[in-house]
Coordinates of C-alpha atoms and ligand atoms in Angstrom, one line a residue:
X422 CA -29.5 35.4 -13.7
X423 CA -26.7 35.3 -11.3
X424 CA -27.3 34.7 -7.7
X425 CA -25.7 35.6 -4.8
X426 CA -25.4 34.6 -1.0
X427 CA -23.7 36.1 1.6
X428 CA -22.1 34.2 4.6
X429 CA -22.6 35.9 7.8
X430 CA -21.8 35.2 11.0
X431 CA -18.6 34.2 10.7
X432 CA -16.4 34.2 14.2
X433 CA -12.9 33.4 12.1
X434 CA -12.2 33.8 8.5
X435 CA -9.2 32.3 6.6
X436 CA -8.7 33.6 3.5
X437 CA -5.1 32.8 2.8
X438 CA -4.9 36.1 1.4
X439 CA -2.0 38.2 3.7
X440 CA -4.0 40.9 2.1
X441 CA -7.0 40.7 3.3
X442 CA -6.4 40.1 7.5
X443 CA -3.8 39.6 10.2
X444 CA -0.8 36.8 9.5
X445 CA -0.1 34.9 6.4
X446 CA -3.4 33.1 6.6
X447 CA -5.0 36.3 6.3
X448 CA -7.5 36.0 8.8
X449 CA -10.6 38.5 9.7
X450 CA -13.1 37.9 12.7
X451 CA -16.7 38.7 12.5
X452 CA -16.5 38.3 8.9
X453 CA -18.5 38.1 5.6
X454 CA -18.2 36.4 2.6
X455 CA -20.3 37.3 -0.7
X456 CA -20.7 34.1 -3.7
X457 CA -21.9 34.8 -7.0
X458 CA -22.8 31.8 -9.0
X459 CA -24.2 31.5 -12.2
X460 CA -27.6 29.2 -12.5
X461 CA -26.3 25.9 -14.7
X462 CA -22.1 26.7 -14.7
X463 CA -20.1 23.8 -14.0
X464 CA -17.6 24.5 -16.5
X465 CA -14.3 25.4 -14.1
X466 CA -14.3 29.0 -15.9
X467 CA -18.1 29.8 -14.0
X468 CA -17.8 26.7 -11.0
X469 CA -21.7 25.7 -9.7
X470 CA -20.9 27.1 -6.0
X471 CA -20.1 30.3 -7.8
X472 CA -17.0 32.7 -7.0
X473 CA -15.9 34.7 -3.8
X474 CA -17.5 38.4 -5.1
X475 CA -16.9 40.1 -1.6
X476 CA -15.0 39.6 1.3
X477 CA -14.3 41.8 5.0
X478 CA -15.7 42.4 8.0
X479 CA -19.2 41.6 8.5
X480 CA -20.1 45.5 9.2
X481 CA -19.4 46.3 5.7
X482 CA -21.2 43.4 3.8
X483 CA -23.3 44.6 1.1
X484 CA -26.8 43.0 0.2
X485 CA -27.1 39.6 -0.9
X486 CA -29.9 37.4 -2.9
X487 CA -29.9 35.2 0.1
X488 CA -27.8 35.3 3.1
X489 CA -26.6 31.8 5.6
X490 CA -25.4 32.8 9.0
X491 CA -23.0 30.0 10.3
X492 CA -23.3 31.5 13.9
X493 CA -20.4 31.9 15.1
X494 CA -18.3 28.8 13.2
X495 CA -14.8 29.3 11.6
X496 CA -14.6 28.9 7.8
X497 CA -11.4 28.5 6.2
X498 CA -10.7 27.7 2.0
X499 CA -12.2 23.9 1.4
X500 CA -9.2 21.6 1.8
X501 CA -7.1 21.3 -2.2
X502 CA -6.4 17.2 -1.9
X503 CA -3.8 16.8 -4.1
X504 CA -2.9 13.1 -4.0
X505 CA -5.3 10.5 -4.3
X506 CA -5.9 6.9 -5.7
X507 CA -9.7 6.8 -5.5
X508 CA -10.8 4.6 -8.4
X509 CA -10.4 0.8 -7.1
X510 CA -12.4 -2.7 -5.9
X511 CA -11.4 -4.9 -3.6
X512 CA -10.5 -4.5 0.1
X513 CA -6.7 -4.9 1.6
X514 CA -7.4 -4.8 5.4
X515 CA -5.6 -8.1 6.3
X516 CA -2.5 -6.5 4.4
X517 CA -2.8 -3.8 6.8
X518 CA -3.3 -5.8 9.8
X519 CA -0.1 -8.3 9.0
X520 CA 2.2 -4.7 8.9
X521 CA 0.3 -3.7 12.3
X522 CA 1.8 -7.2 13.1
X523 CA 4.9 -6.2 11.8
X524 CA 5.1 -6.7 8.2
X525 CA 7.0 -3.8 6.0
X526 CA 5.2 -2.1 3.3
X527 CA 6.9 -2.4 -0.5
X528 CA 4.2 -2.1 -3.1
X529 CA 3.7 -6.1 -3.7
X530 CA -0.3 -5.4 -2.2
X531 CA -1.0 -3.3 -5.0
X532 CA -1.1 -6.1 -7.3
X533 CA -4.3 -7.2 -5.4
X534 CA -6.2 -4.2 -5.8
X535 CA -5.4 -4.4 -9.4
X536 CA -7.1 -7.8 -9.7
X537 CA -10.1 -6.4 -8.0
X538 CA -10.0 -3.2 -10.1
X539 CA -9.9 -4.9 -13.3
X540 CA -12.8 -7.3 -12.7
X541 CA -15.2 -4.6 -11.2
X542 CA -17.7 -3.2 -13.5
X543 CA -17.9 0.5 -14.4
X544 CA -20.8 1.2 -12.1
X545 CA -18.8 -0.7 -9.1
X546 CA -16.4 2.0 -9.8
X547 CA -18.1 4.6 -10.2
X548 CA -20.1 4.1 -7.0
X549 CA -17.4 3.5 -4.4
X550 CA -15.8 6.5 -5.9
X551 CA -19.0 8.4 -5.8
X552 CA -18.8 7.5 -2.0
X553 CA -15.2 8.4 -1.5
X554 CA -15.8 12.4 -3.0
X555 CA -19.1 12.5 -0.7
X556 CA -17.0 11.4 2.4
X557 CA -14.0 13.8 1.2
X558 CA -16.5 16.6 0.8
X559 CA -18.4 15.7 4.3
X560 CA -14.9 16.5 5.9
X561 CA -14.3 19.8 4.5
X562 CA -12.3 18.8 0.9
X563 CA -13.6 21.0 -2.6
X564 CA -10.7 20.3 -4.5
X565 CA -9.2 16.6 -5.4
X566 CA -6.9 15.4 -7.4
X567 CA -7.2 11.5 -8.5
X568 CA -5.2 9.2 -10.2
X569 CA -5.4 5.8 -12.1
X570 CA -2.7 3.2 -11.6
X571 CA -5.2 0.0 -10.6
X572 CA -5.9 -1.4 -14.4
X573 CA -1.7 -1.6 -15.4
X574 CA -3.3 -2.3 -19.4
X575 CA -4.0 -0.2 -22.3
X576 CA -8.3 -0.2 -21.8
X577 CA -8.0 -0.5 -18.2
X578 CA -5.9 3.0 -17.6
X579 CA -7.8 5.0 -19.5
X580 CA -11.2 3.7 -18.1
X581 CA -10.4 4.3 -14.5
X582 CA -9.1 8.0 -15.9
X583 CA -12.9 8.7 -17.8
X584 CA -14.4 7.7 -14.1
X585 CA -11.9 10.2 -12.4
X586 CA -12.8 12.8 -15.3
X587 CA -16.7 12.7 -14.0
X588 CA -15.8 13.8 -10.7
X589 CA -12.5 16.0 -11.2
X590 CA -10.3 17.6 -13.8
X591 CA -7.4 16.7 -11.8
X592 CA -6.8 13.4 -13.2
X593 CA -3.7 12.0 -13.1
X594 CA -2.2 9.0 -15.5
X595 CA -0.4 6.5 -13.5
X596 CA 0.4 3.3 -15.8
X597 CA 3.8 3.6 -14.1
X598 CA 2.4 2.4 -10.5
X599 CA 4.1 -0.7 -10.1
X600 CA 5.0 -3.4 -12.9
X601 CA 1.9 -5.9 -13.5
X602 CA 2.3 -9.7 -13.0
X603 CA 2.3 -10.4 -16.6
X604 CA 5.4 -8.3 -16.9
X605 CA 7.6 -9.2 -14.6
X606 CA 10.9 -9.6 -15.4
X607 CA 10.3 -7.7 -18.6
X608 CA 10.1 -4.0 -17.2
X609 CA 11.9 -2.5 -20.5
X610 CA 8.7 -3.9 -22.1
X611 CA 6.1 -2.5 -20.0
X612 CA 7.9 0.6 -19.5
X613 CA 7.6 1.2 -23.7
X614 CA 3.5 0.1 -23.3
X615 CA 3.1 2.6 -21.1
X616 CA 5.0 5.4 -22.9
X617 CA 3.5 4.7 -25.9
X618 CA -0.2 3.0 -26.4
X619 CA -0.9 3.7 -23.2
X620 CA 0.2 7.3 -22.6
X621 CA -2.1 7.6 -26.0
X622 CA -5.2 6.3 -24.9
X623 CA -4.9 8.0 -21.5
X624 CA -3.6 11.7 -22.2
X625 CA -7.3 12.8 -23.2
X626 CA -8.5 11.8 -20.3
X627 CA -5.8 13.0 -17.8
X628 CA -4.0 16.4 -17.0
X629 CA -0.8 14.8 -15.3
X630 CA 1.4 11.6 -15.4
X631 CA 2.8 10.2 -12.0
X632 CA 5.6 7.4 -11.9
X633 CA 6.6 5.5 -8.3
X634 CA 9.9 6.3 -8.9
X635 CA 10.9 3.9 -5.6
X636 CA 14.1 1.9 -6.4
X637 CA 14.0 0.0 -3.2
X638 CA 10.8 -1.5 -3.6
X639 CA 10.5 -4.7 -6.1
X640 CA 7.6 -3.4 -8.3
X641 CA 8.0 0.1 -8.9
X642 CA 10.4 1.9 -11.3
X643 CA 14.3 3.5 -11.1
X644 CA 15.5 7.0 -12.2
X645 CA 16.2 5.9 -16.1
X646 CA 12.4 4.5 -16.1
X647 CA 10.9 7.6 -14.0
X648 CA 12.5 9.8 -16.7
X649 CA 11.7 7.9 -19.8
X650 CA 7.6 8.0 -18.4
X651 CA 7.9 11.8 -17.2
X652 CA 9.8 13.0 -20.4
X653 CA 7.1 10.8 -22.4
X654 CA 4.4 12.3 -20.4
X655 CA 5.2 16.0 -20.8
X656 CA 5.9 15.0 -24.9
X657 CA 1.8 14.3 -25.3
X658 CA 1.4 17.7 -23.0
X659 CA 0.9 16.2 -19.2
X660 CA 2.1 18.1 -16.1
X661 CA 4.5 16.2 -14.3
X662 CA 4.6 14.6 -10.7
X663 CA 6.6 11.7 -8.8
X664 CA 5.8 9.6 -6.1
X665 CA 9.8 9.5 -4.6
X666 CA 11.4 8.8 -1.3
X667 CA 8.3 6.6 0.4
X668 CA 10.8 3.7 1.5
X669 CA 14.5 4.9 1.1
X670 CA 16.3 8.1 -0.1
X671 CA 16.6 7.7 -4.3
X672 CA 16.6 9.5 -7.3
X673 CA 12.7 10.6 -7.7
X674 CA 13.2 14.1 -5.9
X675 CA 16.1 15.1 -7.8
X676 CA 14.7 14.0 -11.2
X677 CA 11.6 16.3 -9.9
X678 CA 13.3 18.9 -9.6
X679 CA 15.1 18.6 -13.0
X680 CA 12.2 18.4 -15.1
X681 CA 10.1 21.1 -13.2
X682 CA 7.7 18.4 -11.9
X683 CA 4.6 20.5 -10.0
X684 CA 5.2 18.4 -6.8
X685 CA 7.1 14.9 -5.7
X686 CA 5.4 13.5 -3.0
X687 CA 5.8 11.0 -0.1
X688 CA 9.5 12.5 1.0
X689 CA 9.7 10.0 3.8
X690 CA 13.0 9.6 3.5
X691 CA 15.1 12.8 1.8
X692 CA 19.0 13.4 1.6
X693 CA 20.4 16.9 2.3
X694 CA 20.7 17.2 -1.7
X695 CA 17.1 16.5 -1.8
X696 CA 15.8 19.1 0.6
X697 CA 18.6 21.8 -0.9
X698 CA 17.0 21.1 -4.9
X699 CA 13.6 21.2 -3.7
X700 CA 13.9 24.7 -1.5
X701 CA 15.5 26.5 -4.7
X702 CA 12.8 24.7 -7.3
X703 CA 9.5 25.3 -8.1
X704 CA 8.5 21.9 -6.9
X705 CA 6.3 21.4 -4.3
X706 CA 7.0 18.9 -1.8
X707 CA 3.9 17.1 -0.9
X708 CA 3.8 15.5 2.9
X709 CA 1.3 12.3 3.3
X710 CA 1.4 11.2 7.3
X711 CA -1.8 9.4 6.5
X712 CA 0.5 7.3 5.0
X713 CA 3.6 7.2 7.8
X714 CA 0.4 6.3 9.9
X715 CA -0.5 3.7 8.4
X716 CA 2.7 1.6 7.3
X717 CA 4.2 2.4 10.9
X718 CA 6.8 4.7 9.1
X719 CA 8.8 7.5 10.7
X720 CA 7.1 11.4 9.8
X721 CA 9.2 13.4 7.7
X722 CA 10.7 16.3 9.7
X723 CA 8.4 18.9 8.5
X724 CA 9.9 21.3 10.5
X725 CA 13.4 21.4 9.2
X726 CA 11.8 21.2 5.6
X727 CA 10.1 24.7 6.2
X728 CA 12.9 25.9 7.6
X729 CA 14.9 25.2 4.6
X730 CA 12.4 27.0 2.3
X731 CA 10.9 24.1 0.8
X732 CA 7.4 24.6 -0.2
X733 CA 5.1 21.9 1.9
X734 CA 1.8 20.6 0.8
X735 CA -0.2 18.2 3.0
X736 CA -2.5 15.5 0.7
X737 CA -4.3 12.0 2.5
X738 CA -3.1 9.9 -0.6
X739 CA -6.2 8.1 0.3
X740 CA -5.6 4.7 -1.3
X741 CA -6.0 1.2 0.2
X742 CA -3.0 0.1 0.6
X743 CA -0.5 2.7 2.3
X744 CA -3.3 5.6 3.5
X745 CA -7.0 4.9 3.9
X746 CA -8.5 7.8 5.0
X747 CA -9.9 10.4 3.0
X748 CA -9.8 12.9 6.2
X749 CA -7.4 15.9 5.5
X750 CA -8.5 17.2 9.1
X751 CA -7.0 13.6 10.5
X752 CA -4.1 14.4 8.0
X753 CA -3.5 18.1 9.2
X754 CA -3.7 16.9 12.9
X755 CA -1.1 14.3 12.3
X756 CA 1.4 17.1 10.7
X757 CA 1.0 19.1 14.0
X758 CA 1.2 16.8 16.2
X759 CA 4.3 14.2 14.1
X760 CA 5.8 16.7 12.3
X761 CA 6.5 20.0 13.9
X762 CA 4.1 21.9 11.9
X763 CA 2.2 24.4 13.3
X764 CA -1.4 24.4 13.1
X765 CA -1.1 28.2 10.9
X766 CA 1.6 25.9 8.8
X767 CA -0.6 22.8 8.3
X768 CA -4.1 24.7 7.4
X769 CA -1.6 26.7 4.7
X770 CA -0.4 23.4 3.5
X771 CA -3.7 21.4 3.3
X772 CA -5.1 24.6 1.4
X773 CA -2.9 26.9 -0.3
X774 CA -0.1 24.8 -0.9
X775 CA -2.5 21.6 -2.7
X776 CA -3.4 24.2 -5.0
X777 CA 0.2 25.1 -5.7
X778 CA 0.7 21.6 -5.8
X779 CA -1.9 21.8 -8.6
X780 CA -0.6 25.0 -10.2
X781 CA -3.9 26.8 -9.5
X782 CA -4.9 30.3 -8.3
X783 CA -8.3 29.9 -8.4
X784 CA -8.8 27.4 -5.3
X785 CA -7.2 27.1 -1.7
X786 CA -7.7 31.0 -0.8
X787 CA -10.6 33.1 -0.6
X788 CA -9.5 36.1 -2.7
X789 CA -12.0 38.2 -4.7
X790 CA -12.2 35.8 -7.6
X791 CA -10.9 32.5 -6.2
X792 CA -13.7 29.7 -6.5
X793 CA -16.6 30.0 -3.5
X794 CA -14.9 26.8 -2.1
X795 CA -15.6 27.2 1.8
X796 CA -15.5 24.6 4.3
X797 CA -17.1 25.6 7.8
X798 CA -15.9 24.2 11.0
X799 CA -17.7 23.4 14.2
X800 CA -15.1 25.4 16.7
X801 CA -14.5 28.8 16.6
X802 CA -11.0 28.7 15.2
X803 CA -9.0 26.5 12.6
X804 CA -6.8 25.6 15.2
X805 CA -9.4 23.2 16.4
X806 CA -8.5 21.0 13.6
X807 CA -5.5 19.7 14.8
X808 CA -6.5 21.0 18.4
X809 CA -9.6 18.6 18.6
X810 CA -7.9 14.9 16.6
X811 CA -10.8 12.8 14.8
X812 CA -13.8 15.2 15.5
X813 CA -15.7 15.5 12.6
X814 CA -15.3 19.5 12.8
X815 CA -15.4 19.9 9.0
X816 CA -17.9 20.1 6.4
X817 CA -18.0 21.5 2.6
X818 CA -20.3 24.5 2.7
X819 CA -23.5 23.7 0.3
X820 CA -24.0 27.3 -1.8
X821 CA -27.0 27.8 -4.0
X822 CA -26.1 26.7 -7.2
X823 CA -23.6 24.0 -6.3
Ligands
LIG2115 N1 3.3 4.1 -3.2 C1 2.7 4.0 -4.2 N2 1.4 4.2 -4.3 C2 0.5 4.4 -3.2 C3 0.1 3.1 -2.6 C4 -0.7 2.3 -3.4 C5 -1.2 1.0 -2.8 O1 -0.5 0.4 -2.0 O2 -2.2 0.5 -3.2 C6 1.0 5.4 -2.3 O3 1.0 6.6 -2.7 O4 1.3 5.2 -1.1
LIG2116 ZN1 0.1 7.8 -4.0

């Protein structure tokens, strides 16, 4: 038998929904919120915290199983973290320190992480990524998306993708990280391994290939490669997305945009051709100052981007190398704050627009039917999040059944 909770007490409701309250967040104050979950569903059609089955001011709530009364708290859509590396070993915090010293950032540390990843058992794995979803969720995240991209071999790819499958089913296949050490100087080769054998062994296990499409760095890939590995992806039925622009303006956003990729992320550095494709496309445009943070970078001019039309999503890209913070509150602050966004623009970003970034409808809103995903806040209003910087203010809201 179903069961169903309502969510009282509720000071300020984002809903994303334009439809439901004031602004294009949608809010209501002294709100309610009815979640119907089904006892045992875990499938994604009937999600364990259930779906939103009501939703208005609290004088109109109807009766309820069981009720929670957040007294007084802000609840806003659980944050949709659409860019993540979480399946890894090993520990790069000297690398970060030398590029606190001064040292630029250019992919060579990944190679590290590899050698860590490949040599850690499954359970290693499985356990520090274990840790990274309950840390994600502790600040507020119900949606992640996470990639592979630390094994750079046949086996290794498409384990790291079956331990991203038993936590999400936003996995994304990225063989096309950086060239490994036993292929250097032979990219043409690696390139084919990746479009064929291993594309093959990871596709079951993935819903999306990713390329680091980065010309100026060393180890990662040009435009003819980034197309050959998209074009291959979407052949064995993979939804497309690019990590482009991170250390110098190049050919990633463009080739995006071309081939309809869901979002291109990074977009440190754009051109004005860049920002022109991107605000007439589908693509998203997915912001990371987690990782401008951390490689002492300058912030995109989120700003000017809105202001073009481009569609802006905010992701941590929690990884250990550029962005080591799974905190999308720390990530929505630092778009306020470093990138002219306002806090209405950021909360949109980190909610709505990840799930765009994903192509869903079903998470980063609190519409009638949208997933029960709702992440309470200690502060009366959202704007607390980038109003109140590295205050753990956020937490994934527990519903009966999840
Ligand atoms: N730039 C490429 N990939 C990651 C960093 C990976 C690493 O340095 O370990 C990123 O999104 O920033
Ligand atoms: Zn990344």
């Amino acid at each position: 038998m179903a069961t169903s909770t309502l969510v009282t007490g509720i000071a300020e409701l984002v809903t994303n929904d334009p439809a439901l309250g004031e602004g294009p967040l949608g809010i209501l104050h002294e709100a309610a919120i009815v979640a119907v979950a089904e006892p045992g569903a875990d499938d994604g059609a009937a999600p364990l915290g259930g779906r939103v089955a009501w939703v208005g001011p609290a004088s109109g709530a109807p009766a309820a199983d069981r009720a929670i009364d957040v007294a007084g708290r802000a609840v806003v859509p659980g944050f949709v973290d659409s860019h993540t590396h979480l399946v890894f070993a090993g520990d790069r915090s000297a690398e970060f320190a030398a590029r606190m010293a001064g040292e630029r950032y250019d992919g060579g540390g990944i190679a590290s992480t590899v050698g860590a990843t490949r040599a850690a058992s499954d359970d290693e794995l499985r356990a520090r990524l274990a840790g990274f979803v309950a840390e994600a969720r502790a600040q507020g995240t119900t949606t992640l998306e996470v990639k592979s991209g630390y094994a750079l071999d046949v086996d290794g790819e498409a384990r790291l993708l079956r331990l991203a499958r038993e936590v999400t089913d936003e996995t994304t296949f990225l063989g096309a990280h950086v060239v490994p050490a036993e292929y250097v100087g032979r990219t043409d080769e690696y390139v084919a391994l990746v479009t064929g054998d291993m594309l093959a062994a990871c596709a079951p296990h993935a819903r999306w290939i990713d390329v680091f499409c980065e010309p100026a760095s060393p180890h990662a890939f040009d435009g003819d490669a980034a197309r050959e590995v998209l074009l291959a992806g979407r052949g064995a039925g993979l939804g497309l997305r690019v990590h482009a622009g991170q250390l110098a303006p190049g050919p990633g956003v463009g080739l995006a945009v071309e081939l309809g990729a869901a979002s291109v992320d990074h977009g440190t550095y754009l051109t004005p051709s860049d920002v022109a494709a991107l605000a007439s496309s589908e693509t998203v445009l997915t912001l990371l100052p987690g990782v401008e943070f951390s490689t002492r970078s300058p912030y995109p001019d989120a700003r000017a981007l809105l202001d073009a039309g481009v569609a802006v999503a905010l992701a941590s890209d929690c990884n250990p190398g550029t962005s080591f913070t799974s905190s999308m509150p720390l990530v929505v602050a630092l778009a306020v704050r470093e990138m002219g966004m306002t806090p209405a623009e950021a909360l949109w970003a980190a909610t709505a627009g990840g799930a765009r970034a994903l192509r869903r409808d079903d998470v980063g809103h609190l519409g009638v039917g949208a997933r029960a995903d709702l992440a309470v806040l200690e502060a009366p209003s959202y704007v607390h999040l980038a109003y109140r910087p590295g205050v753990p203010l956020a937490t994934a809201l527990d519903l009966p059944g999840a």
